[in-house]
Coordinates of C-alpha atoms and ligand atoms in Angstrom, one line a residue:
M1 CA -0.1 0.2 0.0
L2 CA 1.3 3.5 -1.0
I3 CA 1.2 5.5 2.0
K4 CA 1.0 9.3 1.6
R5 CA 3.9 11.4 3.5
T6 CA 4.1 14.9 3.3
R7 CA 7.7 15.9 2.9
G8 CA 8.7 19.7 2.6
W9 CA 9.1 19.6 -1.1
E10 CA 5.6 18.0 -1.6
L11 CA 3.8 20.5 0.3
P12 CA 0.9 21.9 -1.1
E13 CA 1.8 24.3 -3.8
R14 CA -0.1 27.3 -2.1
L15 CA 1.6 26.9 0.8
V16 CA 5.1 27.9 -0.7
T17 CA 3.8 30.3 -3.2
P18 CA 4.3 33.8 -2.6
E19 CA 1.3 35.4 -1.6
S20 CA 1.9 38.5 -3.9
V21 CA 1.2 35.8 -6.5
A22 CA -2.4 34.7 -5.3
L23 CA -3.1 38.1 -4.3
G24 CA -2.5 39.5 -7.7
R25 CA -5.0 36.6 -9.1
R26 CA -7.5 37.3 -6.6
A27 CA -7.4 41.4 -6.9
A28 CA -8.0 40.7 -11.1
M29 CA -11.2 38.4 -10.1
A30 CA -12.2 41.4 -7.6
G31 CA -11.7 43.7 -10.7
G32 CA -14.6 41.4 -12.6
G33 CA -17.0 42.5 -10.3
A34 CA -20.0 42.2 -12.9
I35 CA -19.6 38.5 -13.1
L36 CA -19.2 37.8 -9.2
A37 CA -22.0 40.0 -8.5
G38 CA -24.3 38.2 -11.0
T39 CA -24.2 34.9 -9.1
L40 CA -26.5 35.9 -6.4
A41 CA -29.1 38.8 -7.3
P42 CA -29.7 41.4 -4.7
S43 CA -32.7 40.4 -3.5
A44 CA -31.9 37.1 -3.1
A45 CA -29.1 37.8 -0.9
R46 CA -31.4 39.9 1.2
A47 CA -34.3 37.2 1.4
Q48 CA -31.1 35.0 2.5
A49 CA -30.0 37.4 5.3
D50 CA -33.6 38.1 6.3
A51 CA -33.7 34.2 6.8
D52 CA -31.2 34.1 9.7
P53 CA -32.9 34.0 12.8
T54 CA -30.1 36.3 14.4
A55 CA -30.3 39.2 11.6
K56 CA -32.1 40.7 14.1
F57 CA -29.3 41.5 16.4
Y58 CA -27.6 43.4 14.0
P59 CA -25.8 46.1 13.8
A60 CA -24.7 45.9 17.1
R61 CA -23.7 49.1 19.3
R62 CA -19.6 50.0 18.6
N63 CA -17.3 49.6 21.1
D64 CA -14.1 51.5 20.0
T65 CA -12.3 51.1 23.1
Y66 CA -9.4 49.4 20.7
G67 CA -9.4 52.3 18.4
V68 CA -11.1 52.3 14.9
P69 CA -8.4 51.6 12.3
T70 CA -8.6 53.1 9.0
P71 CA -8.9 52.4 5.9
M72 CA -11.9 49.9 6.3
T73 CA -11.5 47.1 4.0
T74 CA -14.6 46.9 1.6
E75 CA -17.1 44.0 2.6
K76 CA -16.8 42.7 -1.2
L77 CA -13.1 41.9 -0.7
A78 CA -13.3 40.8 2.8
T79 CA -15.8 38.1 2.3
T80 CA -14.4 37.1 -1.3
Y81 CA -10.7 36.8 -0.5
N82 CA -10.6 34.1 2.4
N83 CA -8.6 31.4 3.7
F84 CA -10.8 28.2 4.7
Y85 CA -8.7 25.2 3.6
E86 CA -11.9 22.9 4.2
F87 CA -13.3 24.7 1.2
G88 CA -10.0 24.7 -1.0
S89 CA -6.6 25.6 -0.5
H90 CA -6.6 29.0 -2.6
K91 CA -8.4 32.1 -1.5
N92 CA -11.1 31.9 -4.2
I93 CA -13.9 29.5 -1.9
W94 CA -16.5 31.9 -1.2
R95 CA -18.9 30.1 -3.6
E96 CA -17.9 26.6 -2.3
A97 CA -18.3 27.8 0.8
Q98 CA -22.2 28.5 0.5
K99 CA -22.9 24.8 1.1
L100 CA -21.6 25.0 4.6
P101 CA -25.0 24.3 6.5
I102 CA -25.1 26.7 9.7
R103 CA -28.4 25.4 11.3
P104 CA -28.8 23.7 13.6
W105 CA -25.7 24.6 14.8
T106 CA -24.6 22.7 17.9
I107 CA -21.6 24.0 19.9
K108 CA -20.1 21.3 22.7
I109 CA -18.5 22.8 25.6
G110 CA -16.4 20.4 27.7
G111 CA -13.2 19.5 29.0
L112 CA -12.1 20.9 32.4
V113 CA -15.7 22.4 33.1
E114 CA -18.1 22.1 35.9
K115 CA -20.5 20.4 33.6
P116 CA -20.4 20.0 30.0
I117 CA -23.0 21.8 27.8
E118 CA -24.4 21.4 24.6
I119 CA -25.8 24.6 23.3
S120 CA -27.1 25.5 19.9
F121 CA -25.9 28.8 18.4
D122 CA -29.2 30.5 18.5
E123 CA -29.3 30.0 22.2
L124 CA -26.0 31.1 23.1
I125 CA -26.1 34.2 20.8
A126 CA -29.1 35.2 22.7
K127 CA -27.0 35.0 26.1
M128 CA -23.9 36.8 24.9
P129 CA -23.4 40.9 25.2
L130 CA -23.1 41.7 21.5
E131 CA -20.9 44.7 19.9
E132 CA -19.4 45.6 17.3
R133 CA -15.2 46.3 17.0
V134 CA -13.4 47.3 14.0
H135 CA -10.1 45.7 14.0
R136 CA -7.0 45.3 12.0
F137 CA -6.3 41.5 10.9
R138 CA -2.8 40.4 9.9
C139 CA -2.6 36.5 8.0
V140 CA 1.0 35.3 8.4
E141 CA 1.3 35.1 4.6
T142 CA 1.5 39.3 5.0
W143 CA -2.1 40.2 3.7
S144 CA -3.9 42.4 5.8
M145 CA -7.3 43.9 6.2
I146 CA -9.3 45.9 8.5
V147 CA -12.8 45.2 9.3
P148 CA -15.8 45.6 11.3
W149 CA -16.5 42.4 13.3
S150 CA -19.8 41.7 15.6
G151 CA -20.1 39.2 18.3
F152 CA -18.9 38.9 22.1
P153 CA -16.0 39.1 24.0
M154 CA -14.7 35.2 24.5
K155 CA -14.6 36.1 28.2
A156 CA -18.1 35.9 28.4
L157 CA -18.0 32.9 26.7
V158 CA -15.4 31.2 29.0
E159 CA -17.9 32.5 32.3
F160 CA -20.7 30.7 30.7
A161 CA -18.7 27.3 30.4
K162 CA -17.4 27.5 34.0
P163 CA -14.3 26.1 33.8
L164 CA -12.4 24.2 36.8
G165 CA -9.2 26.0 38.3
S166 CA -7.1 23.5 36.8
A167 CA -7.7 24.8 33.2
K168 CA -5.3 26.5 31.7
F169 CA -5.7 26.3 28.1
V170 CA -8.9 26.6 25.8
E171 CA -9.0 24.7 22.5
M172 CA -11.1 25.1 19.6
K173 CA -12.4 23.2 16.4
T174 CA -14.2 23.6 13.5
L175 CA -16.9 21.3 12.1
S176 CA -15.8 17.9 10.8
R177 CA -18.1 17.4 7.4
P178 CA -16.1 15.9 4.7
S179 CA -19.0 15.2 2.4
I180 CA -19.6 18.9 2.1
M181 CA -16.2 20.2 2.7
P182 CA -13.9 19.2 0.1
G183 CA -10.6 19.9 1.9
Q184 CA -11.8 17.7 4.5
R185 CA -11.3 14.4 2.2
E186 CA -7.6 15.7 1.5
F187 CA -6.7 13.2 4.0
W188 CA -2.8 14.2 4.6
Y189 CA -4.0 17.4 6.2
P190 CA -4.7 17.0 10.2
W191 CA -8.3 17.4 10.3
P192 CA -10.8 19.0 12.0
Y193 CA -9.2 22.6 12.1
T194 CA -7.9 23.0 15.8
D195 CA -6.2 26.0 17.4
G196 CA -6.5 27.5 21.2
L197 CA -5.5 29.8 23.4
A198 CA -3.9 30.0 27.0
I199 CA -6.8 30.7 29.6
D200 CA -5.3 34.4 30.5
E201 CA -5.7 35.4 26.4
A202 CA -8.8 33.5 26.0
T203 CA -10.2 36.0 28.8
H204 CA -8.4 39.1 27.9
D205 CA -10.9 41.8 26.4
L206 CA -9.5 41.7 23.2
A207 CA -10.2 38.0 22.7
F208 CA -13.5 38.0 20.6
I209 CA -16.0 35.5 19.2
A210 CA -17.2 37.1 16.0
T211 CA -20.8 36.4 14.9
G212 CA -21.1 39.2 12.9
L213 CA -19.1 40.9 9.8
Y214 CA -20.0 44.4 8.4
G215 CA -23.5 44.9 10.6
K216 CA -24.7 41.3 9.6
P217 CA -24.7 37.6 10.5
I218 CA -21.3 36.8 9.4
P219 CA -20.8 35.0 6.0
R220 CA -20.2 31.3 6.0
Q221 CA -16.6 32.0 4.0
N222 CA -15.5 34.1 6.7
G223 CA -16.4 31.2 9.6
A224 CA -20.4 31.4 10.5
P225 CA -22.3 31.0 12.4
L226 CA -19.0 31.9 14.9
R227 CA -15.3 32.0 14.4
L228 CA -12.3 33.2 16.9
V229 CA -11.1 37.2 16.2
T230 CA -7.5 37.6 18.2
P231 CA -6.4 40.8 16.1
W232 CA -2.9 40.8 17.7
K233 CA -2.1 37.2 16.7
Y234 CA -1.7 35.7 12.9
G235 CA -5.1 35.1 10.9
F236 CA -4.4 31.2 11.2
K237 CA -5.4 31.3 15.3
Q238 CA -8.5 32.0 14.2
V239 CA -10.7 29.1 14.1
K240 CA -14.2 29.5 11.8
S241 CA -17.3 27.8 12.3
I242 CA -16.3 26.4 15.8
V243 CA -18.4 23.2 17.2
S244 CA -16.5 22.6 20.1
I245 CA -14.4 24.3 22.5
D246 CA -12.8 22.4 25.5
F247 CA -10.8 23.1 28.2
T248 CA -7.5 21.4 29.3
D249 CA -4.1 21.6 31.1
K250 CA -2.0 21.1 28.2
R251 CA -1.0 23.2 25.2
P252 CA -3.4 22.4 22.4
V253 CA -1.4 21.6 18.8
S254 CA -3.0 23.8 16.5
F255 CA -3.6 22.4 12.7
W256 CA -0.7 24.3 11.5
E257 CA 2.0 23.1 13.9
K258 CA 0.8 19.5 13.3
L259 CA 1.1 20.2 9.6
L260 CA 4.6 22.3 9.9
P261 CA 6.1 22.6 13.4
T262 CA 8.9 24.4 12.2
E263 CA 7.0 27.4 10.8
Y264 CA 3.8 27.4 13.1
G265 CA 3.7 27.5 16.8
F266 CA 1.3 28.0 19.3
W267 CA 1.6 31.9 20.6
A268 CA 1.8 33.4 16.8
N269 CA 1.6 36.8 18.2
V270 CA 2.4 39.5 15.0
N271 CA 5.9 40.9 15.5
P272 CA 7.5 42.7 12.2
Q273 CA 11.1 41.8 13.2
V274 CA 10.5 37.8 14.1
G275 CA 10.5 36.5 10.3
H276 CA 8.7 33.2 9.1
P277 CA 11.3 30.9 8.1
R278 CA 10.4 31.7 4.5
W279 CA 9.7 35.3 4.2
S280 CA 9.9 38.7 6.0
Q281 CA 6.7 39.6 8.3
A282 CA 8.3 43.4 8.3
T283 CA 5.5 44.4 6.2
E284 CA 2.3 43.8 4.7
K285 CA -0.4 44.6 1.6
L286 CA -3.8 45.6 2.9
L287 CA -6.6 44.0 0.8
G288 CA -6.8 46.3 -1.7
S289 CA -3.7 48.3 -2.0
D290 CA -0.4 47.7 -4.0
A291 CA 1.3 49.3 -1.4
R292 CA 3.2 47.7 1.5
I293 CA 2.9 49.3 4.9
P294 CA 5.1 48.4 8.2
T295 CA 3.6 45.8 10.5
L296 CA 2.9 46.7 13.8
L297 CA 4.1 44.9 17.0
Y298 CA 1.4 42.7 18.1
N299 CA -0.5 43.9 15.1
G300 CA -0.9 47.4 16.6
Y301 CA -2.4 46.1 20.1
A302 CA 1.1 46.1 21.9
E303 CA -0.3 48.4 24.5
W304 CA -3.3 45.9 25.6
V305 CA -1.7 42.6 25.4
A306 CA 2.1 43.1 25.9
G307 CA 1.8 42.1 29.3
L308 CA 0.3 38.6 28.9
Y309 CA 3.9 37.7 27.6
E310 CA 5.8 39.2 30.0
G311 CA 6.3 36.0 32.3
R312 CA 6.6 34.1 29.1
K313 CA 10.1 35.5 27.6
S314 CA 11.6 32.0 26.8
E315 CA 8.5 30.9 25.2
K316 CA 8.5 31.0 21.1
L317 CA 6.1 34.0 21.1
F318 CA 6.0 34.9 17.5
M319 CA 5.7 32.1 15.3
Ligands
MTE401 N1 -11.4 26.3 10.1 C1 -10.5 27.0 9.5 N2 -10.1 28.2 10.1 C2 -9.3 28.9 9.5 C3 -9.1 29.1 8.5 C4 -9.2 27.5 7.8 O1 -8.3 27.0 6.7 N3 -9.9 26.6 8.2 N4 -7.3 29.8 7.7 C5 -7.1 30.5 8.8 C6 -6.0 31.6 8.2 S1 -5.1 30.9 7.9 C7 -6.9 32.7 8.3 S2 -5.8 34.0 7.2 C8 -8.2 33.0 8.6 C9 -8.8 34.0 7.3 O2 -9.9 34.5 7.6 P1 -11.1 35.5 6.6 O3 -11.5 34.7 5.4 O4 -12.3 35.7 7.3 O5 -10.0 36.5 6.0 O6 -9.0 32.2 9.0 C10 -8.2 31.4 10.0 N5 -9.2 30.4 10.2
MO402 MO1 -3.6 33.2 7.1

């Protein structure tokens, strides 16, 4: 029997493709707006949004505690240039992602908690304090965006979960549904998509669970019905379409760390001075712009989060 082994030189092409190539292709497609827009007539799009039982929660009150960075990325770019390997390893997966079934949606909370909980997304969101935050977003591949997320602080979810004192980390996983997600049939990836946070990170006010984007329920391609947003960390930490939240006393090993441990680690904080083994992290390209701009330490959120890492200087904080 032939065993498929992923070696460095066999890695999926896009992992070694300079991001600029993919970005150029996507930018070219975005230019063909008439073709993209033709897929779903505006009235159909509205009907779909109206059918969402959580549409009534948006737009949520804006919280500008962490600033309101500019320029805002266009909704069209942020919802048509995506990373969601379950639907394909390129950036143009938004149509394919419409197959993601988001109702009913059950979230399982377990591990080191007082009592395991199973709750539907619609029940959970009704209990959470919704707000909107405009944040910078930085992908490890050096593209970036500025988008208005709606949702709730992750600490509200942690309080709801009632973790035990022994819980040191929280691990989140994406839906597993290979029949619908073609990427999950590519067996060399360590599905389901997994990532996590230390408990003090998860309960920091900047850690956010997004349920909305641009004042509407979050689109499937961006991680409906709920995804993690940690704006000071690289994008790959930000698990989409979450179905499980587990509290543990061991550091979770993420999807990317399992696949490429020499390139992706647990902390993954943005730092322009610590390059990826194969490229510099000094600058980034905002979606929709050709110019490269300097990347900021902790993606511009250092004044709020740097303290989390004071006692962790011996860890690989920036990969
Ligand atoms: N389940 C899942 N979550 C994921 C990914 C993924 O492939 N699958 N990609 C990550 C990466 S690398 C990035 S950059 C962001 C992209 O989020 P966006 O498509 O909303 O911009 O999602 C993250 N979350
Ligand atoms: Mo990414």
